[in-house]
Amino acid sequence: MTFKHHLMVSSVLLGVSLASAASAQVNVIEELVVTAEKREQSLQDVPVAISAFTSKQRDLVGISTVQDLTNFTPGFVYQSSNDRSSMRGIGRLTNVHAVDGAVSIYIDGLFTTSTVLAGGPPLDVERVEILRGPQGTLYGRNAIGGTVNVISVRPTEDFYAEVRAIAENYDFTNLQMAVSGPITDGLRFRVSGYKLDQRKGYFKNVNAGLPSEGSKRDEYQVQAQIEADLGENADLWVSYKTLVWHNRGGPGARAGYLNGPYETGRTDPNFSIVYNSAHGYSPETGVNGIVPGSLRQFNGSTTTSNPALVDNHTFNTNIPQRVRLRDVNSLTANFVYHLPTVDVKYVGGIQEYKYDLYGDTDATSVQSYQIPLAPGSICGTVGALFAAGRSSVNCSPLTVNANNGYHYFEYPKWFSHEINISSTHDGPLQWIVGAFYFNEKYTGTGSTADFFLVGPSSLQTPILGARPNPENYWSTGNYALTTRSKAVFGQVDWQATEQVKLTVGLRYTKDKKFGTEYRRIVCNSDACYPGLYPALGLGAFGPGTAANWGSLLGNLTALPAVGQALGLGNALAPLGGLGNGAMDLTDTLAPKSTNGLIEGVKTPSVCTGTGAAQVCRQYVIGPNGIASRELEDTSDAVTGTAGVQWEPDDDTMAYARYSRGYKAFGFSAGGFLADPKADAETVNAYEVGLKKNFGTNLQFNAALFYLDYKNLQAPVAVRVGATNVTQFVNVEKSVSKGAELSVIWRPIDPLRLTVDYGYNPTKIKKSLLLVDVNDNINTGAVSIVGNALPQAPKHKFALNGTYTFDFEPGDLTLGATYLYRSKSYANVFEREYNSAPSWDQVDLRAIWAPEGGKYTVIAYVKNVLNDDGYAAAVAASQRNNSATVASDRFPNGAQVYELTPPRIYGVELQYRF
């Protein structure tokens, strides 16, 4: 069904409901107070497109996660598996921390780098405010796309306690508690927390005996708050929060599936420096297949094809994914001193965490297989000579250890301080000025994880004098980076007349990033050995491949004996000291320069050779075999806003606003790229809006916007030697425009209807030509002009209706939600294999609230029809296009889908003391 049909059906349903209620008693829509512009205002008075959700509204509608928030917020998209958010097509497209996010997240005024925290439970979160469009004045840090403000429930003057218990299918339980009240006069406390468990995942492993995955969770959180009145003029609020995960769910964990067959080529195009584990499933015979009967799988598995093609909630791996979040400490303080006409406020704090993700690189249960020998191979000859007693070394088909794992980690620690001074008088001129400082120290992996083989392998002993590699890493790329951001800002609001208010704001921001990136690549596949043997003078022996050298591949120590067996005497004796193992490609693949220094790299350049043969290296290789280089650069910008709002009456506010946003330059740290830096992004945003109350029962908010977006930092996969890595390029010019609508109508007291709709066509207007590595037909650089921006569905629609039956013992509220989202793309290549299809969903909810408010019971079903939904688009998985192997011939990459949860049903009990 097309979106127009969905919209027509929804409109008819809405119209029927409204017509039936037209002559009934009206009800007042509650006023919502927000702090979007760092002072308390009615949402209807703020000249910014905002979606705000109180804890009461979240309970009413059923908003319990960040993904739920996006469903009811036009223009907002969240990729759960990678904890990335986008607003109106401007977002974070990579998890490399050296590239800033584009949507800033503030928890009680403290900037945080994780969006997932915005989905905290309604028991703890009083309100979530989502400001759309660049907030380059009051929220400068990473606010080029928008800002999400999360405000915690604060301590109470009177004693209060509440517990909530939630139970769902998939063996899910969530026990929450909160206690609040006075300690002494002027001193209050609040302690809250939850323990959440989901014992069954959404995805089943067909590999016997291994756990299910996908939202399988074991986590808890504790928060403690103190609020104090320090005399008549000062207030202090302090919060400490800690959080622990031992999960197979959450950011990074399994959330979708590969919608295509296994890539069974001997070489995986993503990781060609080791043999492809899934080649053990190859349907080919002879030299293009495996040695018959050599396939070994873990746990006696007999699976040889992708089970997700039969059931998209099944998978096949031997290393379970594991998410671990530990050492989480978050300390936040707010201090306000009230002068007669001015407030002086400090907001600051410190946060840290350690996040680790472990999993199965090859996504199969293959343990090992053997690569067939080619007719006339050196290995076959040596093996025959050994069998005849004429060789001291033996040779057989190469056995591939296919147990591949990965480790991705993030270990950040940051603090920030903000001081702002704002007017509090009733005069026509209101103002706020402030200063901000942010400092973060971060260590983590780059655009890909660290990859390693489990168990002994030749990777541990690289040849040709390279340093040992005892942990079996074949690709590692890490970095340690410090980010500092400083800013000063100010905004003035002038009530020029009773009906007209003018706003002007400015911010100056300076960002600096500096640190060290590390890289090592060790190869053990046909991608690296072919050039080795000719370089050693062995070209006459045939290619340096597993099909030719078999189990002797990389065993240079055995070459003297091979030469003797072949009747060459001691001709190969000089090669005997070169080792037995894999090839270290770190120096070979590291970027060299013949045209001066690399921008952003501060390591001194050391050149060898002369003239045209001169090669300059801006890196060093340490005694552990790991290459390192220093990165450092700065960027700054003046941003701000200018606007006018018109209020002809108490129920109408129209506004026009210009805002300029900025996001600092980025480093593709950990990738060791020839061009590791991308320049800063900027956006000029133009918005007009109307916020209108029709009487006391209909609220209508609408906005039209146009974003002139420059230098989008786009991650693009590029080939570096034998492996693919991600670098960042600047897409010169893009446009995001559209319309957004939010309506609340309470035509009669028991009926509440809401509509949230976003229309957001986006287009890349100017860019250099780029190579789509997932296109195996058009392999050259192509134009991306005219393509949509990533993670920007053209249509988003949410319709919610609730009806409350007022019985003598209490109220029963029945609610239903319809959601629709159109197609979106994962990256700048607008291709079907990078898309998330359009989808829709129906949710149902019932709330029983007895008289007295002592307890509440909520029953609900999400995704009633158990349809597939797509949280965000995911880039395709690469495929080979072999000229000789039919089963390894693909025109393009295979789709990867990230799914929203299947049908979820549950019950929640809230009890207040």
Short mmCIF file of N, CA and C in Angstrom, two decimals, residues 665-797:
data_model
loop_
_atom_site.label_atom_id
_atom_site.label_comp_id
_atom_site.label_asym_id
_atom_site.label_seq_id
_atom_site.Cartn_x
_atom_site.Cartn_y
_atom_site.Cartn_z
N PHE A 665 35.36 19.83 12.23
CA PHE A 665 36.04 18.91 11.33
C PHE A 665 36.11 17.52 11.97
N GLY A 666 36.37 16.51 11.14
CA GLY A 666 36.44 15.14 11.67
C GLY A 666 37.68 14.41 11.18
N PHE A 667 38.13 13.46 11.98
CA PHE A 667 39.22 12.57 11.62
C PHE A 667 38.67 11.16 11.43
N SER A 668 39.09 10.50 10.36
CA SER A 668 38.79 9.08 10.21
C SER A 668 39.87 8.30 10.98
N ALA A 669 39.90 8.53 12.28
CA ALA A 669 40.96 7.99 13.12
C ALA A 669 40.88 6.47 13.19
N GLY A 670 42.05 5.85 13.24
CA GLY A 670 42.14 4.40 13.30
C GLY A 670 42.21 3.74 11.94
N GLY A 671 41.97 4.50 10.86
CA GLY A 671 41.99 3.94 9.52
C GLY A 671 43.30 4.07 8.80
N PHE A 672 44.18 4.96 9.30
CA PHE A 672 45.48 5.19 8.68
C PHE A 672 45.33 5.51 7.19
N LEU A 673 44.49 6.48 6.89
CA LEU A 673 44.18 6.81 5.50
C LEU A 673 45.11 7.88 4.97
N ALA A 674 45.22 7.94 3.66
CA ALA A 674 46.05 8.95 3.02
C ALA A 674 45.50 10.35 3.26
N ASP A 675 44.19 10.46 3.43
CA ASP A 675 43.55 11.75 3.70
C ASP A 675 42.60 11.55 4.87
N PRO A 676 43.10 11.67 6.10
CA PRO A 676 42.29 11.27 7.25
C PRO A 676 41.29 12.31 7.73
N LYS A 677 41.33 13.53 7.17
CA LYS A 677 40.52 14.63 7.71
C LYS A 677 39.41 15.03 6.76
N ALA A 678 38.26 15.37 7.34
CA ALA A 678 37.17 16.00 6.59
C ALA A 678 36.90 17.36 7.22
N ASP A 679 36.63 18.36 6.40
CA ASP A 679 36.43 19.71 6.89
C ASP A 679 35.11 19.84 7.65
N ALA A 680 34.97 20.96 8.34
CA ALA A 680 33.77 21.22 9.13
C ALA A 680 32.53 21.32 8.25
N GLU A 681 31.40 20.95 8.83
CA GLU A 681 30.11 21.11 8.16
C GLU A 681 29.47 22.43 8.60
N THR A 682 28.65 23.00 7.73
CA THR A 682 27.84 24.17 8.09
C THR A 682 26.47 24.03 7.45
N VAL A 683 25.51 24.73 8.02
CA VAL A 683 24.16 24.76 7.44
C VAL A 683 23.54 26.12 7.70
N ASN A 684 22.89 26.63 6.70
CA ASN A 684 22.05 27.82 6.83
C ASN A 684 20.60 27.35 6.77
N ALA A 685 19.87 27.60 7.84
CA ALA A 685 18.51 27.07 7.96
C ALA A 685 17.50 28.21 8.00
N TYR A 686 16.44 28.04 7.22
CA TYR A 686 15.37 29.04 7.15
C TYR A 686 14.06 28.32 7.51
N GLU A 687 13.33 28.91 8.45
CA GLU A 687 12.12 28.25 8.92
C GLU A 687 11.03 29.26 9.22
N VAL A 688 9.83 28.93 8.80
CA VAL A 688 8.65 29.70 9.19
C VAL A 688 7.68 28.73 9.84
N GLY A 689 6.96 29.21 10.85
CA GLY A 689 6.08 28.32 11.56
C GLY A 689 4.86 29.02 12.12
N LEU A 690 3.88 28.22 12.44
CA LEU A 690 2.64 28.72 13.05
C LEU A 690 2.26 27.79 14.20
N LYS A 691 2.01 28.40 15.36
CA LYS A 691 1.50 27.65 16.51
C LYS A 691 0.18 28.30 16.90
N LYS A 692 -0.89 27.52 16.81
CA LYS A 692 -2.22 28.09 16.93
C LYS A 692 -3.11 27.21 17.79
N ASN A 693 -3.77 27.84 18.75
CA ASN A 693 -4.80 27.17 19.54
C ASN A 693 -6.16 27.65 19.06
N PHE A 694 -7.02 26.71 18.65
CA PHE A 694 -8.38 27.03 18.27
C PHE A 694 -9.27 26.71 19.47
N GLY A 695 -9.62 27.78 20.18
CA GLY A 695 -10.36 27.56 21.41
C GLY A 695 -9.47 26.85 22.43
N THR A 696 -10.08 25.99 23.20
CA THR A 696 -9.33 25.28 24.25
C THR A 696 -9.13 23.80 23.95
N ASN A 697 -9.56 23.37 22.77
CA ASN A 697 -9.54 21.93 22.52
C ASN A 697 -8.81 21.51 21.25
N LEU A 698 -8.23 22.46 20.49
CA LEU A 698 -7.52 22.11 19.26
C LEU A 698 -6.22 22.90 19.20
N GLN A 699 -5.13 22.17 19.08
CA GLN A 699 -3.80 22.79 18.97
C GLN A 699 -3.18 22.38 17.66
N PHE A 700 -2.72 23.39 16.90
CA PHE A 700 -2.19 23.16 15.56
C PHE A 700 -0.82 23.82 15.46
N ASN A 701 0.22 23.01 15.22
CA ASN A 701 1.57 23.52 15.05
C ASN A 701 2.12 23.05 13.71
N ALA A 702 2.66 23.98 12.94
CA ALA A 702 3.18 23.64 11.61
C ALA A 702 4.46 24.43 11.35
N ALA A 703 5.34 23.84 10.56
CA ALA A 703 6.60 24.50 10.20
C ALA A 703 6.98 24.14 8.78
N LEU A 704 7.52 25.12 8.07
CA LEU A 704 8.14 24.93 6.76
C LEU A 704 9.62 25.27 6.91
N PHE A 705 10.51 24.45 6.33
CA PHE A 705 11.94 24.71 6.52
C PHE A 705 12.71 24.44 5.23
N TYR A 706 13.86 25.10 5.16
CA TYR A 706 14.79 24.92 4.05
C TYR A 706 16.19 24.97 4.63
N LEU A 707 16.98 23.92 4.42
CA LEU A 707 18.34 23.82 4.95
C LEU A 707 19.33 23.79 3.80
N ASP A 708 20.20 24.76 3.78
CA ASP A 708 21.30 24.83 2.81
C ASP A 708 22.52 24.24 3.51
N TYR A 709 22.85 23.00 3.17
CA TYR A 709 23.78 22.17 3.94
C TYR A 709 25.08 22.01 3.15
N LYS A 710 26.20 22.34 3.78
CA LYS A 710 27.49 22.29 3.09
C LYS A 710 28.47 21.38 3.81
N ASN A 711 29.22 20.63 2.99
CA ASN A 711 30.35 19.80 3.46
C ASN A 711 29.93 18.64 4.35
N LEU A 712 28.81 17.99 4.02
CA LEU A 712 28.43 16.77 4.71
C LEU A 712 29.63 15.82 4.79
N GLN A 713 29.97 15.39 6.01
CA GLN A 713 31.07 14.44 6.21
C GLN A 713 30.51 13.03 5.98
N ALA A 714 30.77 12.52 4.79
CA ALA A 714 30.17 11.25 4.39
C ALA A 714 31.19 10.12 4.45
N PRO A 715 30.90 9.05 5.16
CA PRO A 715 31.80 7.89 5.13
C PRO A 715 31.64 7.13 3.83
N VAL A 716 32.75 6.88 3.18
CA VAL A 716 32.75 6.17 1.90
C VAL A 716 33.80 5.08 1.98
N ALA A 717 33.42 3.84 1.63
CA ALA A 717 34.37 2.73 1.64
C ALA A 717 35.33 2.88 0.48
N VAL A 718 36.60 2.72 0.77
CA VAL A 718 37.62 2.76 -0.28
C VAL A 718 38.54 1.58 -0.11
N ARG A 719 39.17 1.20 -1.21
CA ARG A 719 40.09 0.08 -1.21
C ARG A 719 41.49 0.57 -0.87
N VAL A 720 42.09 0.03 0.18
CA VAL A 720 43.47 0.31 0.54
C VAL A 720 44.21 -1.02 0.52
N GLY A 721 44.95 -1.25 -0.56
CA GLY A 721 45.64 -2.53 -0.71
C GLY A 721 44.65 -3.66 -0.77
N ALA A 722 44.77 -4.58 0.19
CA ALA A 722 43.95 -5.79 0.18
C ALA A 722 42.74 -5.70 1.09
N THR A 723 42.40 -4.52 1.56
CA THR A 723 41.27 -4.43 2.47
C THR A 723 40.48 -3.16 2.19
N ASN A 724 39.21 -3.15 2.60
CA ASN A 724 38.37 -1.97 2.48
C ASN A 724 38.34 -1.22 3.80
N VAL A 725 38.47 0.08 3.73
CA VAL A 725 38.37 0.92 4.92
C VAL A 725 37.45 2.08 4.60
N THR A 726 37.03 2.78 5.65
CA THR A 726 36.12 3.90 5.47
C THR A 726 36.88 5.20 5.62
N GLN A 727 36.72 6.10 4.68
CA GLN A 727 37.28 7.43 4.83
C GLN A 727 36.13 8.43 4.75
N PHE A 728 36.42 9.67 5.10
CA PHE A 728 35.38 10.68 5.10
C PHE A 728 35.67 11.72 4.04
N VAL A 729 34.68 11.96 3.22
CA VAL A 729 34.79 12.99 2.20
C VAL A 729 33.74 14.05 2.49
N ASN A 730 33.97 15.24 2.01
CA ASN A 730 32.99 16.31 2.15
C ASN A 730 32.14 16.39 0.89
N VAL A 731 30.85 16.18 1.07
CA VAL A 731 29.89 16.39 -0.02
C VAL A 731 29.56 17.88 -0.01
N GLU A 732 29.89 18.55 -1.11
CA GLU A 732 29.97 20.02 -1.09
C GLU A 732 28.66 20.70 -0.74
N LYS A 733 27.57 20.29 -1.36
CA LYS A 733 26.31 21.02 -1.14
C LYS A 733 25.13 20.08 -1.20
N SER A 734 24.22 20.21 -0.22
CA SER A 734 22.98 19.44 -0.18
C SER A 734 21.86 20.35 0.29
N VAL A 735 20.64 19.89 0.04
CA VAL A 735 19.46 20.64 0.46
C VAL A 735 18.50 19.69 1.17
N SER A 736 18.00 20.16 2.30
CA SER A 736 16.92 19.45 3.00
C SER A 736 15.80 20.45 3.23
N LYS A 737 14.61 20.09 2.80
CA LYS A 737 13.48 21.00 2.95
C LYS A 737 12.26 20.19 3.33
N GLY A 738 11.18 20.89 3.66
CA GLY A 738 9.99 20.12 3.97
C GLY A 738 8.99 20.85 4.83
N ALA A 739 8.02 20.09 5.28
CA ALA A 739 6.94 20.60 6.11
C ALA A 739 6.69 19.62 7.24
N GLU A 740 6.35 20.17 8.40
CA GLU A 740 6.06 19.34 9.58
C GLU A 740 4.78 19.82 10.24
N LEU A 741 4.02 18.88 10.73
CA LEU A 741 2.71 19.19 11.31
C LEU A 741 2.49 18.37 12.56
N SER A 742 2.04 19.03 13.63
CA SER A 742 1.64 18.35 14.86
C SER A 742 0.30 18.92 15.31
N VAL A 743 -0.67 18.04 15.49
CA VAL A 743 -2.02 18.45 15.86
C VAL A 743 -2.49 17.66 17.08
N ILE A 744 -3.09 18.35 18.04
CA ILE A 744 -3.76 17.71 19.17
C ILE A 744 -5.19 18.23 19.19
N TRP A 745 -6.15 17.30 19.25
CA TRP A 745 -7.57 17.70 19.29
C TRP A 745 -8.28 16.88 20.36
N ARG A 746 -8.97 17.59 21.26
CA ARG A 746 -9.83 16.95 22.24
C ARG A 746 -11.24 17.48 22.06
N PRO A 747 -11.96 16.94 21.07
CA PRO A 747 -13.29 17.47 20.76
C PRO A 747 -14.30 17.24 21.87
N ILE A 748 -14.13 16.15 22.61
CA ILE A 748 -14.94 15.89 23.79
C ILE A 748 -14.00 15.44 24.90
N ASP A 749 -14.47 15.52 26.11
CA ASP A 749 -13.61 15.26 27.26
C ASP A 749 -12.89 13.92 27.19
N PRO A 750 -13.53 12.82 26.80
CA PRO A 750 -12.81 11.54 26.85
C PRO A 750 -11.92 11.24 25.65
N LEU A 751 -12.02 12.03 24.58
CA LEU A 751 -11.34 11.68 23.34
C LEU A 751 -10.16 12.60 23.10
N ARG A 752 -9.00 12.00 22.83
CA ARG A 752 -7.78 12.76 22.51
C ARG A 752 -7.18 12.19 21.24
N LEU A 753 -6.97 13.06 20.24
CA LEU A 753 -6.44 12.63 18.96
C LEU A 753 -5.19 13.45 18.64
N THR A 754 -4.16 12.79 18.15
CA THR A 754 -2.94 13.51 17.75
C THR A 754 -2.50 13.02 16.38
N VAL A 755 -1.94 13.94 15.62
CA VAL A 755 -1.34 13.64 14.33
C VAL A 755 0.04 14.29 14.30
N ASP A 756 1.05 13.53 13.92
CA ASP A 756 2.39 14.06 13.71
C ASP A 756 2.84 13.60 12.33
N TYR A 757 3.18 14.58 11.47
CA TYR A 757 3.55 14.26 10.10
C TYR A 757 4.76 15.09 9.68
N GLY A 758 5.68 14.44 9.00
CA GLY A 758 6.83 15.13 8.45
C GLY A 758 7.03 14.78 6.99
N TYR A 759 7.19 15.82 6.17
CA TYR A 759 7.50 15.66 4.74
C TYR A 759 8.88 16.25 4.53
N ASN A 760 9.84 15.43 4.10
CA ASN A 760 11.25 15.86 4.08
C ASN A 760 11.98 15.35 2.84
N PRO A 761 11.73 15.95 1.67
CA PRO A 761 12.54 15.61 0.50
C PRO A 761 13.93 16.24 0.63
N THR A 762 14.95 15.47 0.36
CA THR A 762 16.33 15.95 0.45
C THR A 762 17.04 15.67 -0.87
N LYS A 763 18.10 16.42 -1.14
CA LYS A 763 18.81 16.20 -2.40
C LYS A 763 20.25 16.69 -2.28
N ILE A 764 21.17 15.88 -2.79
CA ILE A 764 22.56 16.29 -2.92
C ILE A 764 22.68 17.12 -4.19
N LYS A 765 23.21 18.33 -4.07
CA LYS A 765 23.24 19.27 -5.19
C LYS A 765 24.60 19.35 -5.87
N LYS A 766 25.67 19.12 -5.10
CA LYS A 766 27.00 19.25 -5.68
C LYS A 766 27.98 18.37 -4.92
N SER A 767 28.75 17.57 -5.67
CA SER A 767 29.69 16.65 -5.02
C SER A 767 30.73 16.19 -6.02
N LEU A 768 31.89 15.81 -5.51
CA LEU A 768 32.86 15.13 -6.35
C LEU A 768 32.34 13.73 -6.69
N LEU A 769 32.88 13.12 -7.73
CA LEU A 769 32.49 11.76 -8.10
C LEU A 769 33.03 10.78 -7.07
N LEU A 770 32.23 9.76 -6.75
CA LEU A 770 32.61 8.78 -5.74
C LEU A 770 32.40 7.37 -6.29
N VAL A 771 33.15 6.42 -5.73
CA VAL A 771 33.06 5.02 -6.13
C VAL A 771 32.17 4.27 -5.16
N ASP A 772 31.15 3.62 -5.68
CA ASP A 772 30.27 2.77 -4.88
C ASP A 772 30.84 1.35 -4.94
N VAL A 773 31.50 0.92 -3.86
CA VAL A 773 32.16 -0.38 -3.88
C VAL A 773 31.16 -1.54 -3.89
N ASN A 774 29.88 -1.23 -3.69
CA ASN A 774 28.86 -2.28 -3.76
C ASN A 774 28.30 -2.45 -5.17
N ASP A 775 28.73 -1.63 -6.09
CA ASP A 775 28.28 -1.76 -7.47
C ASP A 775 29.37 -2.46 -8.26
N ASN A 776 29.13 -3.72 -8.60
CA ASN A 776 30.14 -4.51 -9.31
C ASN A 776 30.05 -4.40 -10.83
N ILE A 777 29.08 -3.64 -11.32
CA ILE A 777 28.93 -3.44 -12.76
C ILE A 777 29.57 -2.11 -13.16
N ASN A 778 29.14 -1.04 -12.49
CA ASN A 778 29.74 0.27 -12.73
C ASN A 778 30.80 0.52 -11.65
N THR A 779 32.00 0.09 -11.92
CA THR A 779 33.04 0.10 -10.90
C THR A 779 33.81 1.42 -10.83
N GLY A 780 33.58 2.33 -11.75
CA GLY A 780 34.26 3.61 -11.72
C GLY A 780 33.53 4.61 -10.85
N ALA A 781 34.09 5.81 -10.75
CA ALA A 781 33.47 6.88 -9.97
C ALA A 781 32.18 7.33 -10.65
N VAL A 782 31.16 7.60 -9.84
CA VAL A 782 29.85 7.99 -10.36
C VAL A 782 29.39 9.26 -9.66
N SER A 783 28.43 9.91 -10.26
CA SER A 783 27.85 11.11 -9.67
C SER A 783 26.79 10.71 -8.64
N ILE A 784 26.79 11.41 -7.51
CA ILE A 784 25.73 11.22 -6.51
C ILE A 784 24.79 12.41 -6.47
N VAL A 785 24.99 13.36 -7.38
CA VAL A 785 24.13 14.54 -7.45
C VAL A 785 22.70 14.10 -7.77
N GLY A 786 21.76 14.61 -7.02
CA GLY A 786 20.36 14.23 -7.18
C GLY A 786 19.91 13.17 -6.21
N ASN A 787 20.86 12.50 -5.55
CA ASN A 787 20.50 11.47 -4.56
C ASN A 787 20.00 12.12 -3.28
N ALA A 788 19.25 11.33 -2.51
CA ALA A 788 18.74 11.79 -1.21
C ALA A 788 19.85 11.73 -0.17
N LEU A 789 19.70 12.53 0.87
CA LEU A 789 20.60 12.44 2.02
C LEU A 789 20.33 11.15 2.78
N PRO A 790 21.36 10.60 3.42
CA PRO A 790 21.15 9.36 4.19
C PRO A 790 20.19 9.56 5.36
N GLN A 791 19.51 8.47 5.69
CA GLN A 791 18.60 8.41 6.85
C GLN A 791 17.59 9.55 6.84
N ALA A 792 16.98 9.79 5.68
CA ALA A 792 16.01 10.87 5.56
C ALA A 792 14.77 10.38 4.82
N PRO A 793 13.87 9.65 5.49
CA PRO A 793 12.64 9.24 4.82
C PRO A 793 11.81 10.46 4.43
N LYS A 794 11.23 10.39 3.25
CA LYS A 794 10.46 11.53 2.75
C LYS A 794 9.19 11.75 3.56
N HIS A 795 8.58 10.65 4.04
CA HIS A 795 7.34 10.75 4.81
C HIS A 795 7.48 10.03 6.14
N LYS A 796 7.01 10.68 7.20
CA LYS A 796 6.84 10.05 8.51
C LYS A 796 5.48 10.48 9.05
N PHE A 797 4.72 9.52 9.55
CA PHE A 797 3.35 9.81 9.95
C PHE A 797 3.01 9.00 11.19
#
